[in-house]
Amino acid sequence: VTTSELILLATIQQVKETLKPLHCAGKKIGFVPTMGYLHQGHLSLVEKARQECEIVVVSIFVNPTQFSPGEDLSRYPRNIESDLERLRELGVDYVFTPTNQEMYHHNHLTWINVEKLSDRLCGKSRVGHFQGVATVVLKLINVVRPDAMYMGEKDFQQLLVLEKMINDLDLDTRIVRCPTVREQDGLAMSSRNSYLSPAARQRALSLHNTLQMAQNTFTAGETEVESLLIKMKEHLSQSVDKIDYIEIVDNETLEPINNLNKHCRVLIAAFVDGTRLIDNIEIL
Ligand code: AMP
């Protein structure tokens, strides 16, 4: 068994030059874009990429353009050494860790806007968020030129926005959707969970419990959304400080629906102790 070394790449040019011969040789390249402070949710994407691809590339970049003014950009958690250690253990080939200046030179003027899908849910309260996400991911796709990108359903709206961008712009890559990884008690793993005190973490559990109410309602044969949303809001507001949204939507258009159906999505964003948390489930 040969274990190859993880190679760190810091510039766009380094990534392009390093990957060029691999592209020419027809190697299948899997890519996992992240903002670092890696947890098992991220690592599940890396593991899947490792199983399916010959070359695995991970990026760690806290993308400033997807944070709105007043959000947590400056205190976003970071631990590059431990991230690299975990990626090494999983046999990742390349890690791209660009600086802000490398990704955005001082006169950056070009932005990607995926209409409609970006305006709803998280896009309403985080103005410009998905424009920042789509722009950085398009740049990363252009640099890495992956055959497949591994992304989590934890950020369901992000998945749909990026799938639409890839389709509309005829990009030569595809997204592999990966299920949300949860703590044993159901809390969706997130780098932002590190902001939570033990008491706040306990309250944060109600996001998942509230989502579960929708599944239980559907399983019991009820489908009416209006009264269900009222019950869910009542329940969630007992634990969180502020509800940003609870919505039940079509799983492709993200438009609200009146009756639960198989594969529709239930999504929540709420604040606990100043930390904004999101979670969602598919109704099955
Ligand atoms: P982030 O570092 O938050 O930008 O996330 C990088 C990638 O990891 C995105 O595709 C996320 O959807 C995915 N991700 C984050 N948390 C989880 C989780 N708990 N389960 C599965 N994927 C996740």
mmCIF file of C-alpha atoms and ligand atoms in Angstrom:
data_model
loop_
_atom_site.group_PDB
_atom_site.id
_atom_site.type_symbol
_atom_site.label_atom_id
_atom_site.label_comp_id
_atom_site.label_asym_id
_atom_site.label_seq_id
_atom_site.Cartn_x
_atom_site.Cartn_y
_atom_site.Cartn_z
ATOM 1 C CA VAL A 1 0.000 0.000 0.000
ATOM 2 C CA THR A 2 1.394 3.395 -0.925
ATOM 3 C CA THR A 3 0.128 6.436 0.912
ATOM 4 C CA SER A 4 0.765 9.588 -1.007
ATOM 5 C CA GLU A 5 1.437 12.852 0.807
ATOM 6 C CA LEU A 6 -1.122 15.611 1.060
ATOM 7 C CA ILE A 7 0.056 18.599 -0.970
ATOM 8 C CA LEU A 8 -0.838 22.165 0.007
ATOM 9 C CA LEU A 9 -1.514 24.638 -2.795
ATOM 10 C CA ALA A 10 -1.859 28.347 -2.063
ATOM 11 C CA THR A 11 -2.222 30.018 -5.458
ATOM 12 C CA ILE A 12 -4.584 29.634 -8.386
ATOM 13 C CA GLN A 13 -1.647 29.165 -10.717
ATOM 14 C CA GLN A 14 -0.214 26.369 -8.559
ATOM 15 C CA VAL A 15 -3.531 24.506 -8.641
ATOM 16 C CA LYS A 16 -3.889 24.890 -12.412
ATOM 17 C CA GLU A 17 -0.310 23.770 -13.097
ATOM 18 C CA THR A 18 -0.482 20.849 -10.675
ATOM 19 C CA LEU A 19 -3.789 19.501 -11.947
ATOM 20 C CA LYS A 20 -3.156 20.027 -15.662
ATOM 21 C CA PRO A 21 -1.306 16.742 -16.263
ATOM 22 C CA LEU A 22 -3.947 14.896 -14.235
ATOM 23 C CA HIS A 23 -6.709 16.358 -16.407
ATOM 24 C CA CYS A 24 -4.734 15.405 -19.519
ATOM 25 C CA ALA A 25 -4.341 11.854 -18.220
ATOM 26 C CA GLY A 26 -8.118 11.655 -17.815
ATOM 27 C CA LYS A 27 -8.044 11.219 -14.023
ATOM 28 C CA LYS A 28 -11.391 11.592 -12.300
ATOM 29 C CA ILE A 29 -11.137 14.600 -9.968
ATOM 30 C CA GLY A 30 -13.441 15.016 -6.967
ATOM 31 C CA PHE A 31 -13.671 18.367 -5.216
ATOM 32 C CA VAL A 32 -14.964 19.375 -1.770
ATOM 33 C CA PRO A 33 -15.198 23.149 -1.224
ATOM 34 C CA THR A 34 -15.304 24.161 2.472
ATOM 35 C CA MET A 35 -14.759 27.060 4.828
ATOM 36 C CA GLY A 36 -12.708 24.862 7.150
ATOM 37 C CA TYR A 37 -13.068 24.081 10.876
ATOM 38 C CA LEU A 38 -13.897 20.630 9.615
ATOM 39 C CA HIS A 39 -16.310 18.269 11.351
ATOM 40 C CA GLN A 40 -17.700 14.860 10.465
ATOM 41 C CA GLY A 41 -20.223 16.481 8.085
ATOM 42 C CA HIS A 42 -17.398 17.835 5.934
ATOM 43 C CA LEU A 43 -15.425 14.623 6.303
ATOM 44 C CA SER A 44 -18.341 12.525 5.039
ATOM 45 C CA LEU A 45 -18.125 14.458 1.760
ATOM 46 C CA VAL A 46 -14.380 13.863 1.579
ATOM 47 C CA GLU A 47 -14.853 10.145 2.259
ATOM 48 C CA LYS A 48 -17.399 9.864 -0.556
ATOM 49 C CA ALA A 49 -15.114 11.753 -2.948
ATOM 50 C CA ARG A 50 -12.242 9.441 -1.931
ATOM 51 C CA GLN A 51 -14.365 6.369 -2.718
ATOM 52 C CA GLU A 52 -15.489 7.640 -6.111
ATOM 53 C CA CYS A 53 -12.548 9.619 -7.524
ATOM 54 C CA GLU A 54 -8.894 9.061 -8.369
ATOM 55 C CA ILE A 55 -7.856 12.520 -7.200
ATOM 56 C CA VAL A 56 -9.435 14.375 -4.265
ATOM 57 C CA VAL A 57 -9.085 18.143 -3.890
ATOM 58 C CA VAL A 58 -10.401 20.059 -0.852
ATOM 59 C CA SER A 59 -10.487 23.841 -0.600
ATOM 60 C CA ILE A 60 -10.460 25.733 2.686
ATOM 61 C CA PHE A 61 -11.468 29.353 2.190
ATOM 62 C CA VAL A 62 -13.632 31.535 4.416
ATOM 63 C CA ASN A 63 -15.227 33.435 1.554
ATOM 64 C CA PRO A 64 -15.740 37.060 2.637
ATOM 65 C CA THR A 65 -18.227 37.885 -0.134
ATOM 66 C CA GLN A 66 -20.873 35.500 1.190
ATOM 67 C CA PHE A 67 -21.050 37.234 4.580
ATOM 68 C CA SER A 68 -23.384 40.212 4.961
ATOM 69 C CA PRO A 69 -22.231 43.257 6.943
ATOM 70 C CA GLY A 70 -22.593 42.568 10.672
ATOM 71 C CA GLU A 71 -22.324 38.784 10.284
ATOM 72 C CA ASP A 72 -19.660 36.559 11.850
ATOM 73 C CA LEU A 73 -16.905 36.803 9.182
ATOM 74 C CA SER A 74 -14.212 38.108 11.557
ATOM 75 C CA ARG A 75 -14.879 35.503 14.252
ATOM 76 C CA TYR A 76 -15.656 32.537 11.980
ATOM 77 C CA PRO A 77 -13.841 29.569 13.618
ATOM 78 C CA ARG A 78 -10.558 28.406 12.085
ATOM 79 C CA ASN A 79 -8.091 25.622 12.828
ATOM 80 C CA ILE A 80 -6.024 24.885 9.743
ATOM 81 C CA GLU A 81 -3.577 22.519 11.467
ATOM 82 C CA SER A 82 -6.250 20.163 12.746
ATOM 83 C CA ASP A 83 -8.127 20.419 9.410
ATOM 84 C CA LEU A 84 -5.014 19.329 7.501
ATOM 85 C CA GLU A 85 -4.404 16.475 9.930
ATOM 86 C CA ARG A 86 -7.890 15.090 9.374
ATOM 87 C CA LEU A 87 -7.656 15.476 5.592
ATOM 88 C CA ARG A 88 -4.275 13.712 5.631
ATOM 89 C CA GLU A 89 -5.801 10.779 7.517
ATOM 90 C CA LEU A 90 -8.495 10.468 4.841
ATOM 91 C CA GLY A 91 -5.936 10.357 2.032
ATOM 92 C CA VAL A 92 -6.785 13.682 0.402
ATOM 93 C CA ASP A 93 -4.353 14.538 -2.407
ATOM 94 C CA TYR A 94 -4.490 18.352 -2.593
ATOM 95 C CA VAL A 95 -5.698 21.115 -0.296
ATOM 96 C CA PHE A 96 -6.179 24.593 -1.762
ATOM 97 C CA THR A 97 -5.918 27.368 0.853
ATOM 98 C CA PRO A 98 -6.005 30.696 -0.990
ATOM 99 C CA THR A 99 -5.894 34.111 0.669
ATOM 100 C CA ASN A 100 -8.620 36.700 0.124
ATOM 101 C CA GLN A 101 -6.265 38.614 -2.185
ATOM 102 C CA GLU A 102 -5.650 35.482 -4.248
ATOM 103 C CA MET A 103 -9.380 34.926 -4.824
ATOM 104 C CA TYR A 104 -10.441 38.570 -5.181
ATOM 105 C CA HIS A 105 -7.995 41.098 -6.540
ATOM 106 C CA HIS A 106 -8.728 44.671 -5.486
ATOM 107 C CA ASN A 107 -10.753 45.458 -8.577
ATOM 108 C CA HIS A 108 -13.067 42.429 -8.708
ATOM 109 C CA LEU A 109 -16.250 43.461 -10.552
ATOM 110 C CA THR A 110 -17.844 40.230 -11.775
ATOM 111 C CA TRP A 111 -20.654 38.504 -9.879
ATOM 112 C CA ILE A 112 -22.876 35.496 -10.479
ATOM 113 C CA ASN A 113 -26.538 35.927 -9.649
ATOM 114 C CA VAL A 114 -28.841 32.896 -9.785
ATOM 115 C CA GLU A 115 -32.238 34.594 -9.848
ATOM 116 C CA LYS A 116 -35.342 33.515 -7.925
ATOM 117 C CA LEU A 117 -33.744 30.588 -6.067
ATOM 118 C CA SER A 118 -31.325 33.029 -4.366
ATOM 119 C CA ASP A 119 -34.014 35.466 -3.276
ATOM 120 C CA ARG A 120 -35.978 33.161 -0.980
ATOM 121 C CA LEU A 121 -35.351 31.673 2.500
ATOM 122 C CA CYS A 122 -31.730 32.411 3.529
ATOM 123 C CA GLY A 123 -31.406 34.887 0.649
ATOM 124 C CA LYS A 124 -34.032 37.161 2.211
ATOM 125 C CA SER A 125 -32.210 37.692 5.488
ATOM 126 C CA ARG A 126 -28.675 37.300 4.110
ATOM 127 C CA VAL A 127 -28.768 39.773 1.232
ATOM 128 C CA GLY A 128 -26.021 39.025 -1.310
ATOM 129 C CA HIS A 129 -25.155 35.704 0.347
ATOM 130 C CA PHE A 130 -25.854 33.432 -2.608
ATOM 131 C CA GLN A 131 -24.228 35.849 -5.030
ATOM 132 C CA GLY A 132 -21.046 35.468 -2.964
ATOM 133 C CA VAL A 133 -21.444 31.682 -2.840
ATOM 134 C CA ALA A 134 -22.140 31.285 -6.563
ATOM 135 C CA THR A 135 -19.274 33.578 -7.529
ATOM 136 C CA VAL A 136 -16.668 31.855 -5.381
ATOM 137 C CA VAL A 137 -17.821 28.367 -6.389
ATOM 138 C CA LEU A 138 -17.726 29.260 -10.085
ATOM 139 C CA LYS A 139 -14.182 30.569 -9.601
ATOM 140 C CA LEU A 140 -13.196 27.393 -7.755
ATOM 141 C CA ILE A 141 -14.760 25.190 -10.453
ATOM 142 C CA ASN A 142 -12.799 27.113 -13.080
ATOM 143 C CA VAL A 143 -9.535 26.631 -11.162
ATOM 144 C CA VAL A 144 -9.966 22.975 -10.151
ATOM 145 C CA ARG A 145 -12.127 21.793 -13.082
ATOM 146 C CA PRO A 146 -13.558 18.903 -11.042
ATOM 147 C CA ASP A 147 -15.562 16.053 -12.572
ATOM 148 C CA ALA A 148 -17.700 15.985 -9.441
ATOM 149 C CA MET A 149 -18.254 18.263 -6.449
ATOM 150 C CA TYR A 150 -19.373 16.816 -3.132
ATOM 151 C CA MET A 151 -21.771 19.041 -1.206
ATOM 152 C CA GLY A 152 -24.078 18.640 1.790
ATOM 153 C CA GLU A 153 -27.873 18.715 1.962
ATOM 154 C CA LYS A 154 -27.396 20.622 5.225
ATOM 155 C CA ASP A 155 -27.253 23.683 2.951
ATOM 156 C CA PHE A 156 -30.146 22.645 0.746
ATOM 157 C CA GLN A 157 -30.824 26.032 -0.846
ATOM 158 C CA GLN A 158 -27.113 26.376 -1.650
ATOM 159 C CA LEU A 159 -27.227 22.990 -3.422
ATOM 160 C CA LEU A 160 -30.141 24.080 -5.611
ATOM 161 C CA VAL A 161 -28.574 27.460 -6.428
ATOM 162 C CA LEU A 162 -25.292 25.832 -7.470
ATOM 163 C CA GLU A 163 -26.961 23.034 -9.442
ATOM 164 C CA LYS A 164 -28.906 25.708 -11.348
ATOM 165 C CA MET A 165 -25.725 27.684 -12.032
ATOM 166 C CA ILE A 166 -23.937 24.566 -13.326
ATOM 167 C CA ASN A 167 -26.861 23.736 -15.568
ATOM 168 C CA ASP A 168 -27.512 27.265 -16.859
ATOM 169 C CA LEU A 169 -23.831 27.911 -17.625
ATOM 170 C CA ASP A 170 -23.189 24.436 -19.131
ATOM 171 C CA LEU A 171 -20.328 23.762 -16.733
ATOM 172 C CA ASP A 172 -18.543 20.420 -17.048
ATOM 173 C CA THR A 173 -19.103 19.280 -13.507
ATOM 174 C CA ARG A 174 -21.895 17.873 -11.395
ATOM 175 C CA ILE A 175 -22.865 18.012 -7.747
ATOM 176 C CA VAL A 176 -23.060 14.837 -5.689
ATOM 177 C CA ARG A 177 -25.607 15.514 -2.931
ATOM 178 C CA CYS A 178 -24.565 14.129 0.439
ATOM 179 C CA PRO A 179 -26.915 13.614 3.418
ATOM 180 C CA THR A 180 -26.762 15.841 6.503
ATOM 181 C CA VAL A 181 -24.556 14.372 9.230
ATOM 182 C CA ARG A 182 -25.985 14.844 12.729
ATOM 183 C CA GLU A 183 -24.800 14.513 16.308
ATOM 184 C CA GLN A 184 -26.249 11.529 18.154
ATOM 185 C CA ASP A 185 -29.099 13.626 19.544
ATOM 186 C CA GLY A 186 -30.051 14.951 16.089
ATOM 187 C CA LEU A 187 -28.339 18.363 16.027
ATOM 188 C CA ALA A 188 -27.025 18.977 12.504
ATOM 189 C CA MET A 189 -23.244 19.310 12.581
ATOM 190 C CA SER A 190 -22.027 22.822 11.787
ATOM 191 C CA SER A 191 -18.841 24.803 12.312
ATOM 192 C CA ARG A 192 -21.067 27.420 13.956
ATOM 193 C CA ASN A 193 -22.110 24.961 16.695
ATOM 194 C CA SER A 194 -18.760 25.842 18.313
ATOM 195 C CA TYR A 195 -20.262 29.245 19.222
ATOM 196 C CA LEU A 196 -22.886 27.569 21.432
ATOM 197 C CA SER A 197 -22.650 27.252 25.234
ATOM 198 C CA PRO A 198 -23.877 23.892 26.599
ATOM 199 C CA ALA A 199 -27.229 25.506 27.468
ATOM 200 C CA ALA A 200 -27.573 27.108 24.025
ATOM 201 C CA ARG A 201 -26.617 23.836 22.354
ATOM 202 C CA GLN A 202 -29.457 22.136 24.222
ATOM 203 C CA ARG A 203 -31.896 24.783 22.961
ATOM 204 C CA ALA A 204 -30.528 24.413 19.422
ATOM 205 C CA LEU A 205 -31.778 20.824 19.394
ATOM 206 C CA SER A 206 -35.302 22.133 18.906
ATOM 207 C CA LEU A 207 -34.564 22.909 15.243
ATOM 208 C CA HIS A 208 -34.332 19.211 14.523
ATOM 209 C CA ASN A 209 -37.249 18.342 16.823
ATOM 210 C CA THR A 210 -39.434 20.909 15.101
ATOM 211 C CA LEU A 211 -38.544 19.488 11.659
ATOM 212 C CA GLN A 212 -39.469 16.067 12.982
ATOM 213 C CA MET A 213 -42.997 17.349 13.755
ATOM 214 C CA ALA A 214 -43.561 17.782 10.012
ATOM 215 C CA GLN A 215 -42.442 14.241 9.227
ATOM 216 C CA ASN A 216 -44.610 12.839 12.033
ATOM 217 C CA THR A 217 -47.613 14.769 10.735
ATOM 218 C CA PHE A 218 -47.131 13.369 7.228
ATOM 219 C CA THR A 219 -46.592 9.846 8.557
ATOM 220 C CA ALA A 220 -49.872 10.177 10.489
ATOM 221 C CA GLY A 221 -51.653 10.933 7.208
ATOM 222 C CA GLU A 222 -52.151 14.701 7.686
ATOM 223 C CA THR A 223 -50.969 16.990 4.911
ATOM 224 C CA GLU A 224 -52.324 20.469 5.664
ATOM 225 C CA VAL A 225 -49.414 22.900 5.879
ATOM 226 C CA GLU A 226 -50.971 26.049 7.361
ATOM 227 C CA SER A 227 -51.938 24.608 10.754
ATOM 228 C CA LEU A 228 -48.743 22.550 10.900
ATOM 229 C CA LEU A 229 -46.611 25.684 10.443
ATOM 230 C CA ILE A 230 -48.447 27.379 13.317
ATOM 231 C CA LYS A 231 -47.731 24.400 15.591
ATOM 232 C CA MET A 232 -44.090 24.271 14.505
ATOM 233 C CA LYS A 233 -43.588 27.993 15.139
ATOM 234 C CA GLU A 234 -45.172 27.679 18.581
ATOM 235 C CA HIS A 235 -42.907 24.783 19.438
ATOM 236 C CA LEU A 236 -39.683 26.301 18.091
ATOM 237 C CA SER A 237 -40.261 29.716 19.674
ATOM 238 C CA GLN A 238 -40.190 28.102 23.123
ATOM 239 C CA SER A 239 -36.487 27.262 22.673
ATOM 240 C CA VAL A 240 -34.884 29.705 20.246
ATOM 241 C CA ASP A 241 -34.517 33.475 20.620
ATOM 242 C CA LYS A 242 -35.759 34.371 17.167
ATOM 243 C CA ILE A 243 -37.154 32.440 14.198
ATOM 244 C CA ASP A 244 -35.836 33.697 10.861
ATOM 245 C CA TYR A 245 -38.090 31.362 8.857
ATOM 246 C CA ILE A 246 -39.885 28.034 8.886
ATOM 247 C CA GLU A 247 -41.054 27.056 5.430
ATOM 248 C CA ILE A 248 -42.411 23.997 3.671
ATOM 249 C CA VAL A 249 -41.525 24.152 0.005
ATOM 250 C CA ASP A 250 -41.321 22.327 -3.291
ATOM 251 C CA ASN A 251 -37.978 20.525 -3.437
ATOM 252 C CA GLU A 252 -37.028 21.997 -6.841
ATOM 253 C CA THR A 253 -38.483 25.519 -6.991
ATOM 254 C CA LEU A 254 -38.368 26.301 -3.239
ATOM 255 C CA GLU A 255 -41.871 27.800 -3.639
ATOM 256 C CA PRO A 256 -44.185 27.344 -0.623
ATOM 257 C CA ILE A 257 -46.751 24.549 -0.921
ATOM 258 C CA ASN A 258 -50.153 24.110 0.753
ATOM 259 C CA ASN A 259 -50.059 20.365 1.275
ATOM 260 C CA LEU A 260 -47.240 18.122 2.378
ATOM 261 C CA ASN A 261 -46.094 15.645 -0.225
ATOM 262 C CA LYS A 262 -43.338 13.103 -0.541
ATOM 263 C CA HIS A 263 -39.942 14.727 -1.173
ATOM 264 C CA CYS A 264 -41.042 18.263 -0.253
ATOM 265 C CA ARG A 265 -38.566 20.098 2.003
ATOM 266 C CA VAL A 266 -39.052 21.648 5.396
ATOM 267 C CA LEU A 267 -36.460 24.305 6.206
ATOM 268 C CA ILE A 268 -35.710 26.302 9.351
ATOM 269 C CA ALA A 269 -33.381 29.159 10.233
ATOM 270 C CA ALA A 270 -33.321 30.469 13.799
ATOM 271 C CA PHE A 271 -31.117 32.357 16.224
ATOM 272 C CA VAL A 272 -29.888 30.848 19.491
ATOM 273 C CA ASP A 273 -27.788 33.161 21.676
ATOM 274 C CA GLY A 274 -26.935 35.295 18.636
ATOM 275 C CA THR A 275 -25.870 32.321 16.502
ATOM 276 C CA ARG A 276 -27.853 31.764 13.313
ATOM 277 C CA LEU A 277 -28.495 28.066 12.730
ATOM 278 C CA ILE A 278 -30.134 26.316 9.778
ATOM 279 C CA ASP A 279 -31.482 22.821 9.249
ATOM 280 C CA ASN A 280 -33.846 21.041 6.856
ATOM 281 C CA ILE A 281 -35.334 17.652 6.107
ATOM 282 C CA GLU A 282 -36.946 15.916 3.177
ATOM 283 C CA ILE A 283 -40.418 14.533 3.853
ATOM 284 C CA LEU A 284 -40.407 10.804 3.170
HETATM 285 P P1 AMP B 1 -19.047 25.009 4.915
HETATM 286 O O1 AMP B 1 -17.665 24.766 5.428
HETATM 287 O O2 AMP B 1 -20.044 25.319 5.975
HETATM 288 O O3 AMP B 1 -19.076 25.987 3.761
HETATM 289 O O4 AMP B 1 -19.540 23.635 4.282
HETATM 290 C C1 AMP B 1 -18.822 22.982 3.272
HETATM 291 C C2 AMP B 1 -19.624 21.827 2.755
HETATM 292 O O5 AMP B 1 -19.908 20.924 3.825
HETATM 293 C C3 AMP B 1 -20.979 22.244 2.163
HETATM 294 O O6 AMP B 1 -21.243 21.470 1.020
HETATM 295 C C4 AMP B 1 -21.931 21.900 3.282
HETATM 296 O O7 AMP B 1 -23.249 21.624 2.836
HETATM 297 C C5 AMP B 1 -21.286 20.647 3.851
HETATM 298 N N1 AMP B 1 -21.740 20.398 5.230
HETATM 299 C C6 AMP B 1 -21.690 21.244 6.283
HETATM 300 N N2 AMP B 1 -22.246 20.674 7.381
HETATM 301 C C7 AMP B 1 -22.676 19.449 7.005
HETATM 302 C C8 AMP B 1 -23.339 18.368 7.662
HETATM 303 N N3 AMP B 1 -23.686 18.425 8.941
HETATM 304 N N4 AMP B 1 -23.609 17.249 6.951
HETATM 305 C C9 AMP B 1 -23.263 17.167 5.639
HETATM 306 N N5 AMP B 1 -22.638 18.140 4.952
HETATM 307 C C10 AMP B 1 -22.347 19.261 5.623
#
